[in-house]
PDB file of C-alpha atoms and ligand atoms in Angstrom:
ATOM      1  CA  PRO A 290      20.080  68.623 141.143  1.00  0.00           C
ATOM      2  CA  ARG A 291      23.438  67.095 140.558  1.00  0.00           C
ATOM      3  CA  HIS A 292      22.345  63.622 142.241  1.00  0.00           C
ATOM      4  CA  GLN A 293      20.060  63.022 139.190  1.00  0.00           C
ATOM      5  CA  PHE A 294      23.143  63.030 136.965  1.00  0.00           C
ATOM      6  CA  VAL A 295      25.120  60.375 138.596  1.00  0.00           C
ATOM      7  CA  GLU A 296      24.387  56.609 138.995  1.00  0.00           C
ATOM      8  CA  GLU A 297      22.473  55.558 142.143  1.00  0.00           C
ATOM      9  CA  ALA A 298      25.655  54.181 143.929  1.00  0.00           C
ATOM     10  CA  LEU A 299      27.214  57.573 143.526  1.00  0.00           C
ATOM     11  CA  GLN A 300      24.317  59.828 144.745  1.00  0.00           C
ATOM     12  CA  SER A 301      25.509  60.192 148.257  1.00  0.00           C
ATOM     13  CA  ARG A 302      28.634  61.910 146.862  1.00  0.00           C
ATOM     14  CA  ALA A 303      26.829  64.025 144.305  1.00  0.00           C
ATOM     15  CA  TYR A 304      27.338  67.222 146.473  1.00  0.00           C
ATOM     16  CA  GLU A 305      30.963  66.871 146.980  1.00  0.00           C
ATOM     17  CA  ASP A 306      33.098  69.266 145.046  1.00  0.00           C
ATOM     18  CA  THR A 307      34.621  66.600 142.912  1.00  0.00           C
ATOM     19  CA  ALA A 308      34.379  65.132 139.365  1.00  0.00           C
ATOM     20  CA  LEU A 309      32.525  61.814 139.334  1.00  0.00           C
ATOM     21  CA  PRO A 310      32.527  58.871 136.848  1.00  0.00           C
ATOM     22  CA  ILE A 311      29.564  58.615 134.628  1.00  0.00           C
ATOM     23  CA  GLY A 312      30.544  55.552 132.734  1.00  0.00           C
ATOM     24  CA  TYR A 313      32.127  54.960 129.363  1.00  0.00           C
ATOM     25  CA  GLN A 314      35.438  56.383 130.975  1.00  0.00           C
ATOM     26  CA  GLN A 315      34.053  59.821 131.212  1.00  0.00           C
ATOM     27  CA  THR A 316      33.266  62.081 134.177  1.00  0.00           C
ATOM     28  CA  ILE A 317      30.769  64.775 135.277  1.00  0.00           C
ATOM     29  CA  SER A 318      32.955  67.898 135.790  1.00  0.00           C
ATOM     30  CA  GLN A 319      33.627  69.112 139.246  1.00  0.00           C
ATOM     31  CA  PRO A 320      31.000  71.719 140.461  1.00  0.00           C
ATOM     32  CA  TYR A 321      33.769  74.368 140.940  1.00  0.00           C
ATOM     33  CA  THR A 322      34.863  73.779 137.246  1.00  0.00           C
ATOM     34  CA  VAL A 323      31.414  73.923 135.910  1.00  0.00           C
ATOM     35  CA  ALA A 324      30.871  77.341 137.885  1.00  0.00           C
ATOM     36  CA  PHE A 325      34.120  78.772 136.790  1.00  0.00           C
ATOM     37  CA  GLN A 326      33.551  77.951 133.226  1.00  0.00           C
ATOM     38  CA  THR A 327      29.951  79.142 133.402  1.00  0.00           C
ATOM     39  CA  GLN A 328      31.077  82.509 135.027  1.00  0.00           C
ATOM     40  CA  LEU A 329      33.605  83.053 132.383  1.00  0.00           C
ATOM     41  CA  LEU A 330      31.124  82.238 129.605  1.00  0.00           C
ATOM     42  CA  ASP A 331      28.791  85.002 131.014  1.00  0.00           C
ATOM     43  CA  VAL A 332      25.663  83.899 129.230  1.00  0.00           C
ATOM     44  CA  ASN A 333      22.738  86.323 128.531  1.00  0.00           C
ATOM     45  CA  PRO A 334      19.266  85.057 128.074  1.00  0.00           C
ATOM     46  CA  TYR A 335      18.454  83.592 124.519  1.00  0.00           C
ATOM     47  CA  GLU A 336      22.051  83.432 123.383  1.00  0.00           C
ATOM     48  CA  LYS A 337      22.986  80.651 121.256  1.00  0.00           C
ATOM     49  CA  VAL A 338      25.600  78.429 123.063  1.00  0.00           C
ATOM     50  CA  LEU A 339      27.621  75.475 121.678  1.00  0.00           C
ATOM     51  CA  GLU A 340      28.852  73.084 124.082  1.00  0.00           C
ATOM     52  CA  VAL A 341      31.488  70.521 123.244  1.00  0.00           C
ATOM     53  CA  GLY A 342      31.276  67.385 125.288  1.00  0.00           C
ATOM     54  CA  THR A 343      27.674  66.640 126.398  1.00  0.00           C
ATOM     55  CA  GLY A 344      28.617  63.958 128.785  1.00  0.00           C
ATOM     56  CA  SER A 345      26.154  63.638 131.794  1.00  0.00           C
ATOM     57  CA  GLY A 346      24.232  66.810 130.458  1.00  0.00           C
ATOM     58  CA  TYR A 347      24.975  68.678 133.780  1.00  0.00           C
ATOM     59  CA  GLN A 348      26.634  71.785 132.207  1.00  0.00           C
ATOM     60  CA  SER A 349      23.949  71.908 129.464  1.00  0.00           C
ATOM     61  CA  ALA A 350      21.344  71.959 132.359  1.00  0.00           C
ATOM     62  CA  VAL A 351      23.044  74.873 133.990  1.00  0.00           C
ATOM     63  CA  LEU A 352      23.061  76.730 130.598  1.00  0.00           C
ATOM     64  CA  LYS A 353      19.358  76.111 130.212  1.00  0.00           C
ATOM     65  CA  ILE A 354      18.653  77.485 133.689  1.00  0.00           C
ATOM     66  CA  LEU A 355      20.474  80.754 132.506  1.00  0.00           C
ATOM     67  CA  ASN A 356      17.950  80.734 129.470  1.00  0.00           C
ATOM     68  CA  ALA A 357      20.543  79.766 126.832  1.00  0.00           C
ATOM     69  CA  ASP A 358      19.589  78.302 123.478  1.00  0.00           C
ATOM     70  CA  VAL A 359      21.942  75.174 123.951  1.00  0.00           C
ATOM     71  CA  TYR A 360      23.568  73.211 121.119  1.00  0.00           C
ATOM     72  CA  THR A 361      25.713  70.414 122.391  1.00  0.00           C
ATOM     73  CA  ILE A 362      27.976  67.696 120.905  1.00  0.00           C
ATOM     74  CA  GLU A 363      29.116  64.295 122.111  1.00  0.00           C
ATOM     75  CA  ARG A 364      31.351  61.985 120.406  1.00  0.00           C
ATOM     76  CA  GLN A 365      30.610  58.917 122.624  1.00  0.00           C
ATOM     77  CA  ARG A 366      27.532  57.352 121.072  1.00  0.00           C
ATOM     78  CA  ASP A 367      26.154  55.671 124.312  1.00  0.00           C
ATOM     79  CA  LEU A 368      26.473  58.780 126.276  1.00  0.00           C
ATOM     80  CA  PHE A 369      24.870  60.841 123.411  1.00  0.00           C
ATOM     81  CA  ARG A 370      21.971  58.383 123.319  1.00  0.00           C
ATOM     82  CA  HIS A 371      21.479  58.425 127.166  1.00  0.00           C
ATOM     83  CA  THR A 372      21.752  62.168 127.750  1.00  0.00           C
ATOM     84  CA  LYS A 373      19.436  63.056 124.716  1.00  0.00           C
ATOM     85  CA  ILE A 374      16.716  61.125 126.395  1.00  0.00           C
ATOM     86  CA  PHE A 375      17.540  61.821 129.995  1.00  0.00           C
ATOM     87  CA  LEU A 376      17.933  65.647 129.968  1.00  0.00           C
ATOM     88  CA  PRO A 377      14.514  66.548 128.310  1.00  0.00           C
ATOM     89  CA  SER A 378      12.956  64.007 130.608  1.00  0.00           C
ATOM     90  CA  ILE A 379      13.794  66.142 133.639  1.00  0.00           C
ATOM     91  CA  GLY A 380      12.874  69.451 131.919  1.00  0.00           C
ATOM     92  CA  TYR A 381      15.928  70.625 130.135  1.00  0.00           C
ATOM     93  CA  ASN A 382      15.363  70.750 126.259  1.00  0.00           C
ATOM     94  CA  CYS A 383      18.576  71.155 124.342  1.00  0.00           C
ATOM     95  CA  ASN A 384      19.681  70.342 120.725  1.00  0.00           C
ATOM     96  CA  PHE A 385      21.704  67.250 120.807  1.00  0.00           C
ATOM     97  CA  PHE A 386      24.297  66.055 118.277  1.00  0.00           C
ATOM     98  CA  TYR A 387      26.477  63.055 117.907  1.00  0.00           C
ATOM     99  CA  GLY A 388      29.671  63.954 116.343  1.00  0.00           C
ATOM    100  CA  ASP A 389      33.180  65.440 116.645  1.00  0.00           C
ATOM    101  CA  GLY A 390      33.326  68.589 118.527  1.00  0.00           C
ATOM    102  CA  TYR A 391      36.633  69.708 116.861  1.00  0.00           C
ATOM    103  CA  LYS A 392      34.499  70.445 113.798  1.00  0.00           C
ATOM    104  CA  GLY A 393      31.680  72.095 115.804  1.00  0.00           C
ATOM    105  CA  LEU A 394      28.178  72.649 113.987  1.00  0.00           C
ATOM    106  CA  PRO A 395      29.041  74.883 110.884  1.00  0.00           C
ATOM    107  CA  LYS A 396      25.336  74.420 109.807  1.00  0.00           C
ATOM    108  CA  PHE A 397      24.068  76.041 113.075  1.00  0.00           C
ATOM    109  CA  SER A 398      26.762  78.727 113.469  1.00  0.00           C
ATOM    110  CA  PRO A 399      27.403  81.384 114.333  1.00  0.00           C
ATOM    111  CA  PHE A 400      27.263  81.045 118.200  1.00  0.00           C
ATOM    112  CA  ASP A 401      27.341  83.786 120.736  1.00  0.00           C
ATOM    113  CA  LYS A 402      29.225  81.557 122.889  1.00  0.00           C
ATOM    114  CA  ILE A 403      31.241  78.309 122.776  1.00  0.00           C
ATOM    115  CA  ILE A 404      32.107  76.184 125.831  1.00  0.00           C
ATOM    116  CA  VAL A 405      34.553  73.180 125.491  1.00  0.00           C
ATOM    117  CA  THR A 406      34.203  70.744 128.395  1.00  0.00           C
ATOM    118  CA  CYS A 407      37.096  68.408 127.455  1.00  0.00           C
ATOM    119  CA  GLY A 408      40.689  69.089 127.383  1.00  0.00           C
ATOM    120  CA  ALA A 409      41.760  70.154 123.793  1.00  0.00           C
ATOM    121  CA  PRO A 410      45.547  69.631 122.896  1.00  0.00           C
ATOM    122  CA  THR A 411      45.459  72.794 120.919  1.00  0.00           C
ATOM    123  CA  ILE A 412      42.810  75.668 120.346  1.00  0.00           C
ATOM    124  CA  PRO A 413      40.321  74.276 117.978  1.00  0.00           C
ATOM    125  CA  GLN A 414      40.424  76.836 115.083  1.00  0.00           C
ATOM    126  CA  ASP A 415      37.248  75.577 113.341  1.00  0.00           C
ATOM    127  CA  LEU A 416      35.241  76.679 116.501  1.00  0.00           C
ATOM    128  CA  ILE A 417      36.735  80.152 116.497  1.00  0.00           C
ATOM    129  CA  LEU A 418      35.067  80.633 113.016  1.00  0.00           C
ATOM    130  CA  GLN A 419      31.702  79.544 114.310  1.00  0.00           C
ATOM    131  CA  LEU A 420      31.744  82.446 116.823  1.00  0.00           C
ATOM    132  CA  LYS A 421      29.951  85.617 116.128  1.00  0.00           C
ATOM    133  CA  VAL A 422      32.154  88.773 116.066  1.00  0.00           C
ATOM    134  CA  GLY A 423      32.193  89.807 119.552  1.00  0.00           C
ATOM    135  CA  GLY A 424      31.548  86.024 120.618  1.00  0.00           C
ATOM    136  CA  VAL A 425      33.537  84.205 123.334  1.00  0.00           C
ATOM    137  CA  MET A 426      34.915  80.620 123.592  1.00  0.00           C
ATOM    138  CA  ILE A 427      35.925  79.158 126.959  1.00  0.00           C
ATOM    139  CA  ALA A 428      38.149  76.149 126.461  1.00  0.00           C
ATOM    140  CA  PRO A 429      40.655  74.071 128.530  1.00  0.00           C
ATOM    141  CA  ILE A 430      43.854  73.747 126.316  1.00  0.00           C
ATOM    142  CA  GLY A 431      46.802  71.458 126.942  1.00  0.00           C
ATOM    143  CA  GLU A 432      47.954  67.982 126.334  1.00  0.00           C
ATOM    144  CA  GLY A 433      48.419  65.558 129.259  1.00  0.00           C
ATOM    145  CA  ASP A 434      46.836  65.949 132.816  1.00  0.00           C
ATOM    146  CA  ILE A 435      46.743  69.672 133.080  1.00  0.00           C
ATOM    147  CA  GLN A 436      45.000  72.223 130.856  1.00  0.00           C
ATOM    148  CA  VAL A 437      45.138  76.015 130.976  1.00  0.00           C
ATOM    149  CA  MET A 438      41.638  77.643 130.827  1.00  0.00           C
ATOM    150  CA  HIS A 439      41.503  79.932 127.813  1.00  0.00           C
ATOM    151  CA  LEU A 440      39.063  82.688 127.044  1.00  0.00           C
ATOM    152  CA  ILE A 441      39.191  83.420 123.410  1.00  0.00           C
ATOM    153  CA  LYS A 442      37.124  86.469 122.203  1.00  0.00           C
ATOM    154  CA  ARG A 443      36.484  87.074 118.438  1.00  0.00           C
ATOM    155  CA  LEU A 444      37.181  90.533 117.854  1.00  0.00           C
ATOM    156  CA  THR A 445      36.718  90.941 114.107  1.00  0.00           C
ATOM    157  CA  LYS A 446      36.590  88.478 111.201  1.00  0.00           C
ATOM    158  CA  ASN A 447      40.312  87.841 111.292  1.00  0.00           C
ATOM    159  CA  GLN A 448      41.262  88.749 114.832  1.00  0.00           C
ATOM    160  CA  HIS A 449      40.842  87.132 118.189  1.00  0.00           C
ATOM    161  CA  GLU A 450      42.169  87.765 121.619  1.00  0.00           C
ATOM    162  CA  ILE A 451      43.153  85.202 124.227  1.00  0.00           C
ATOM    163  CA  THR A 452      43.482  85.470 128.142  1.00  0.00           C
ATOM    164  CA  THR A 453      44.209  82.619 130.417  1.00  0.00           C
ATOM    165  CA  HIS A 454      42.502  81.748 133.729  1.00  0.00           C
ATOM    166  CA  GLY A 455      44.431  79.061 135.582  1.00  0.00           C
ATOM    167  CA  ASN A 456      45.105  75.336 135.475  1.00  0.00           C
ATOM    168  CA  PHE A 457      42.394  72.636 135.538  1.00  0.00           C
ATOM    169  CA  SER A 458      42.333  68.872 134.747  1.00  0.00           C
ATOM    170  CA  PHE A 459      39.810  67.544 132.199  1.00  0.00           C
ATOM    171  CA  VAL A 460      39.268  64.353 130.302  1.00  0.00           C
ATOM    172  CA  PRO A 461      40.848  64.542 126.958  1.00  0.00           C
ATOM    173  CA  MET A 462      39.106  65.874 123.798  1.00  0.00           C
ATOM    174  CA  LEU A 463      39.334  62.987 121.563  1.00  0.00           C
ATOM    175  CA  LYS A 464      40.006  63.613 117.752  1.00  0.00           C
ATOM    176  CA  LYS A 465      38.187  62.304 114.775  1.00  0.00           C
ATOM    177  CA  LYS A 466      36.958  58.859 115.419  1.00  0.00           C
ATOM    178  CA  THR A 467      33.593  58.685 117.122  1.00  0.00           C
ATOM    179  CA  SER A 468      32.464  55.594 119.145  1.00  0.00           C
TER     180      SER A 468
HETATM  181  N1  SAH B 675      29.799  68.644 130.180  1.00  0.00           N
HETATM  182  C1  SAH B 675      29.968  67.395 130.764  1.00  0.00           C
HETATM  183  C2  SAH B 675      31.389  67.020 130.934  1.00  0.00           C
HETATM  184  C3  SAH B 675      31.646  65.566 130.486  1.00  0.00           C
HETATM  185  S1  SAH B 675      33.360  65.143 130.329  1.00  0.00           S
HETATM  186  C4  SAH B 675      29.120  67.265 132.006  1.00  0.00           C
HETATM  187  O1  SAH B 675      28.642  68.413 132.509  1.00  0.00           O
HETATM  188  O2  SAH B 675      28.888  66.131 132.406  1.00  0.00           O
HETATM  189  C5  SAH B 675      33.792  65.518 128.569  1.00  0.00           C
HETATM  190  C6  SAH B 675      32.952  64.890 127.649  1.00  0.00           C
HETATM  191  O3  SAH B 675      33.603  65.288 126.393  1.00  0.00           O
HETATM  192  C7  SAH B 675      32.892  63.305 127.530  1.00  0.00           C
HETATM  193  O4  SAH B 675      31.623  62.917 127.785  1.00  0.00           O
HETATM  194  C8  SAH B 675      33.680  63.043 126.313  1.00  0.00           C
HETATM  195  O5  SAH B 675      33.083  61.804 125.648  1.00  0.00           O
HETATM  196  C9  SAH B 675      33.352  64.290 125.386  1.00  0.00           C
HETATM  197  N2  SAH B 675      34.265  64.453 124.166  1.00  0.00           N
HETATM  198  C10 SAH B 675      35.660  64.095 124.066  1.00  0.00           C
HETATM  199  N3  SAH B 675      36.219  64.429 123.008  1.00  0.00           N
HETATM  200  C11 SAH B 675      35.098  64.986 122.215  1.00  0.00           C
HETATM  201  C12 SAH B 675      34.795  65.484 120.964  1.00  0.00           C
HETATM  202  N4  SAH B 675      36.015  65.467 120.193  1.00  0.00           N
HETATM  203  N5  SAH B 675      33.759  65.885 120.441  1.00  0.00           N
HETATM  204  C13 SAH B 675      32.717  65.958 121.331  1.00  0.00           C
HETATM  205  N6  SAH B 675      32.721  65.412 122.602  1.00  0.00           N
HETATM  206  C14 SAH B 675      33.856  64.914 123.043  1.00  0.00           C
END
Protein backbone atom coordinates (compact mmCIF):
# COMPACT_ATOMS: atom_id res chain seq x y z
CA PRO A 1 0.00 0.00 0.00
CA ARG A 2 2.38 2.73 -1.22
CA HIS A 3 -0.09 5.53 -0.37
CA GLN A 4 0.57 4.82 3.31
CA PHE A 5 4.23 5.74 2.84
CA VAL A 6 3.75 9.27 1.51
CA GLU A 7 2.20 12.34 3.06
CA GLU A 8 -1.50 13.03 2.49
CA ALA A 9 -1.00 15.71 -0.15
CA LEU A 10 0.89 13.22 -2.35
CA GLN A 11 -1.37 10.22 -1.85
CA SER A 12 -3.16 10.69 -5.17
CA ARG A 13 0.21 10.21 -6.86
CA ALA A 14 1.29 7.20 -4.81
CA TYR A 15 0.65 4.71 -7.63
CA GLU A 16 2.52 6.65 -10.32
CA ASP A 17 5.80 5.05 -11.32
CA THR A 18 7.89 7.91 -9.95
CA ALA A 19 9.99 8.70 -6.90
CA LEU A 20 8.20 11.04 -4.46
CA PRO A 21 9.51 13.32 -1.71
CA ILE A 22 9.29 12.03 1.87
CA GLY A 23 10.70 15.15 3.54
CA TYR A 24 14.21 15.71 4.89
CA GLN A 25 15.36 16.10 1.22
CA GLN A 26 14.88 12.36 0.69
CA THR A 27 12.61 10.34 -1.61
CA ILE A 28 10.70 7.08 -1.69
CA SER A 29 12.26 5.19 -4.62
CA GLN A 30 10.43 4.76 -7.93
CA PRO A 31 8.37 1.52 -7.85
CA TYR A 32 10.20 0.23 -10.94
CA THR A 33 13.53 0.70 -9.14
CA VAL A 34 12.26 -1.08 -6.00
CA ALA A 35 11.03 -3.97 -8.17
CA PHE A 36 14.31 -4.10 -10.12
CA GLN A 37 16.53 -4.14 -7.04
CA THR A 38 14.25 -6.64 -5.27
CA GLN A 39 14.33 -8.97 -8.27
CA LEU A 40 18.14 -8.84 -8.44
CA LEU A 41 18.35 -9.46 -4.70
CA ASP A 42 16.38 -12.73 -5.14
CA VAL A 43 15.38 -13.09 -1.48
CA ASN A 44 14.45 -16.47 -0.03
CA PRO A 45 12.30 -16.80 3.10
CA TYR A 46 14.16 -16.30 6.41
CA GLU A 47 17.25 -14.84 4.76
CA LYS A 48 18.99 -12.15 6.78
CA VAL A 49 18.96 -8.96 4.72
CA LEU A 50 20.71 -5.66 5.44
CA GLU A 51 19.20 -2.56 3.84
CA VAL A 52 21.14 0.71 3.71
CA GLY A 53 18.82 3.74 3.58
CA THR A 54 15.57 2.96 5.45
CA GLY A 55 13.89 6.15 4.21
CA SER A 56 10.11 5.75 4.14
CA GLY A 57 10.39 2.03 4.92
CA TYR A 58 8.73 0.98 1.66
CA GLN A 59 11.59 -1.26 0.48
CA SER A 60 11.85 -2.77 3.98
CA ALA A 61 8.13 -3.62 3.82
CA VAL A 62 8.60 -5.31 0.43
CA LEU A 63 11.42 -7.41 1.92
CA LYS A 64 9.20 -8.34 4.89
CA ILE A 65 6.46 -9.48 2.50
CA LEU A 66 9.09 -11.83 1.01
CA ASN A 67 9.63 -13.16 4.56
CA ALA A 68 13.15 -11.80 4.95
CA ASP A 69 14.66 -11.04 8.34
CA VAL A 70 15.27 -7.32 7.78
CA TYR A 71 18.01 -5.13 9.30
CA THR A 72 17.82 -1.56 8.06
CA ILE A 73 20.05 1.49 8.68
CA GLU A 74 19.22 5.18 8.23
CA ARG A 75 21.58 8.09 8.83
CA GLN A 76 18.92 10.82 8.97
CA ARG A 77 17.74 10.85 12.56
CA ASP A 78 14.20 12.17 12.07
CA LEU A 79 13.48 9.68 9.29
CA PHE A 80 14.90 6.89 11.43
CA ARG A 81 12.65 7.91 14.33
CA HIS A 82 9.59 8.22 12.13
CA THR A 83 9.95 4.93 10.22
CA LYS A 84 10.94 2.89 13.29
CA ILE A 85 7.50 3.69 14.73
CA PHE A 86 5.50 3.80 11.51
CA LEU A 87 6.50 0.49 9.89
CA PRO A 88 5.65 -1.78 12.85
CA SER A 89 2.40 0.19 13.27
CA ILE A 90 1.24 -1.11 9.86
CA GLY A 91 2.49 -4.63 10.55
CA TYR A 92 6.09 -4.77 9.30
CA ASN A 93 8.57 -5.58 12.04
CA CYS A 94 12.18 -4.89 11.11
CA ASN A 95 15.36 -4.26 13.08
CA PHE A 96 15.95 -0.48 12.82
CA PHE A 97 19.34 1.18 13.27
CA TYR A 98 20.45 4.79 13.25
CA GLY A 99 23.93 5.11 11.81
CA ASP A 100 26.23 5.14 8.82
CA GLY A 101 25.41 2.51 6.25
CA TYR A 102 28.94 2.62 4.87
CA LYS A 103 30.01 0.80 8.00
CA GLY A 104 27.08 -1.62 7.93
CA LEU A 105 26.31 -3.65 11.05
CA PRO A 106 29.41 -5.76 11.79
CA LYS A 107 27.84 -6.99 15.05
CA PHE A 108 24.90 -8.53 13.20
CA SER A 109 26.85 -9.83 10.22
CA PRO A 110 27.12 -11.97 8.17
CA PHE A 111 24.11 -11.29 5.94
CA ASP A 112 22.72 -13.41 3.13
CA LYS A 113 21.92 -10.29 1.14
CA ILE A 114 22.63 -6.54 1.28
CA ILE A 115 20.62 -3.89 -0.57
CA VAL A 116 21.85 -0.29 -0.81
CA THR A 117 19.06 2.16 -1.65
CA CYS A 118 21.14 5.34 -2.01
CA GLY A 119 23.83 6.13 -4.57
CA ALA A 120 27.28 5.18 -3.28
CA PRO A 121 30.24 6.96 -4.95
CA THR A 122 32.33 3.78 -4.68
CA ILE A 123 31.63 0.16 -3.72
CA PRO A 124 31.43 0.08 0.11
CA GLN A 125 34.15 -2.47 0.89
CA ASP A 126 33.13 -2.90 4.54
CA LEU A 127 29.77 -4.17 3.36
CA ILE A 128 31.26 -6.88 1.13
CA LEU A 129 33.00 -8.25 4.23
CA GLN A 130 29.62 -8.48 5.99
CA LEU A 131 28.22 -10.83 3.33
CA LYS A 132 28.16 -14.59 3.82
CA VAL A 133 30.27 -16.46 1.30
CA GLY A 134 27.81 -16.95 -1.56
CA GLY A 135 25.92 -13.81 -0.48
CA VAL A 136 24.91 -10.98 -2.78
CA MET A 137 24.90 -7.18 -2.50
CA ILE A 138 22.87 -4.94 -4.83
CA ALA A 139 24.13 -1.35 -4.87
CA PRO A 140 23.84 1.65 -7.19
CA ILE A 141 27.39 2.96 -7.66
CA GLY A 142 28.50 6.29 -9.06
CA GLU A 143 28.97 9.95 -8.26
CA GLY A 144 26.63 12.65 -9.58
CA ASP A 145 23.12 12.10 -10.94
CA ILE A 146 23.52 8.65 -12.49
CA GLN A 147 24.51 5.39 -10.81
CA VAL A 148 25.17 1.98 -12.33
CA MET A 149 23.36 -0.89 -10.60
CA HIS A 150 25.97 -3.36 -9.34
CA LEU A 151 25.43 -6.96 -8.27
CA ILE A 152 28.36 -8.06 -6.13
CA LYS A 153 28.57 -11.72 -5.23
CA ARG A 154 31.00 -12.88 -2.55
CA LEU A 155 32.52 -16.05 -4.00
CA THR A 156 35.06 -16.89 -1.29
CA LYS A 157 36.53 -15.11 1.71
CA ASN A 158 38.74 -13.00 -0.54
CA GLN A 159 37.04 -13.04 -3.92
CA HIS A 160 33.96 -11.38 -5.32
CA GLU A 161 32.39 -11.09 -8.73
CA ILE A 162 30.72 -7.94 -10.08
CA THR A 163 28.07 -7.63 -12.77
CA THR A 164 26.34 -4.39 -13.80
CA HIS A 165 22.65 -3.91 -14.55
CA GLY A 166 21.95 -0.53 -16.12
CA ASN A 167 21.66 3.10 -15.07
CA PHE A 168 19.52 4.54 -12.29
CA SER A 169 19.26 7.79 -10.36
CA PHE A 170 19.38 7.74 -6.55
CA VAL A 171 19.74 10.28 -3.77
CA PRO A 172 23.39 10.29 -2.70
CA MET A 173 24.77 8.05 0.02
CA LEU A 174 26.19 10.46 2.53
CA LYS A 175 29.43 9.66 4.25
CA LYS A 176 30.31 9.77 7.92
CA LYS A 177 28.30 12.57 9.52
CA THR A 178 24.84 11.53 10.69
CA SER A 179 22.15 14.16 11.22
N1 LIG B 1 14.66 2.47 0.85
C1 LIG B 1 14.06 3.79 0.91
C2 LIG B 1 14.76 4.74 -0.05
C3 LIG B 1 14.99 6.06 0.60
S1 LIG B 1 16.09 7.15 -0.25
C4 LIG B 1 12.56 3.73 0.67
O1 LIG B 1 12.06 2.66 0.28
O2 LIG B 1 11.88 4.72 0.91
C5 LIG B 1 17.67 6.71 0.47
C6 LIG B 1 17.84 6.88 1.96
O3 LIG B 1 19.22 6.61 2.26
C7 LIG B 1 17.54 8.25 2.52
O4 LIG B 1 16.57 8.15 3.53
C8 LIG B 1 18.90 8.73 3.08
O5 LIG B 1 18.78 9.52 4.26
C9 LIG B 1 19.60 7.41 3.37
N2 LIG B 1 21.07 7.47 3.45
C10 LIG B 1 21.92 8.27 2.77
N3 LIG B 1 23.21 8.03 3.12
C11 LIG B 1 23.17 7.03 4.06
C12 LIG B 1 24.16 6.36 4.83
N4 LIG B 1 25.47 6.63 4.71
N5 LIG B 1 23.75 5.40 5.71
C13 LIG B 1 22.42 5.10 5.86
N6 LIG B 1 21.43 5.72 5.16
C14 LIG B 1 21.79 6.68 4.28
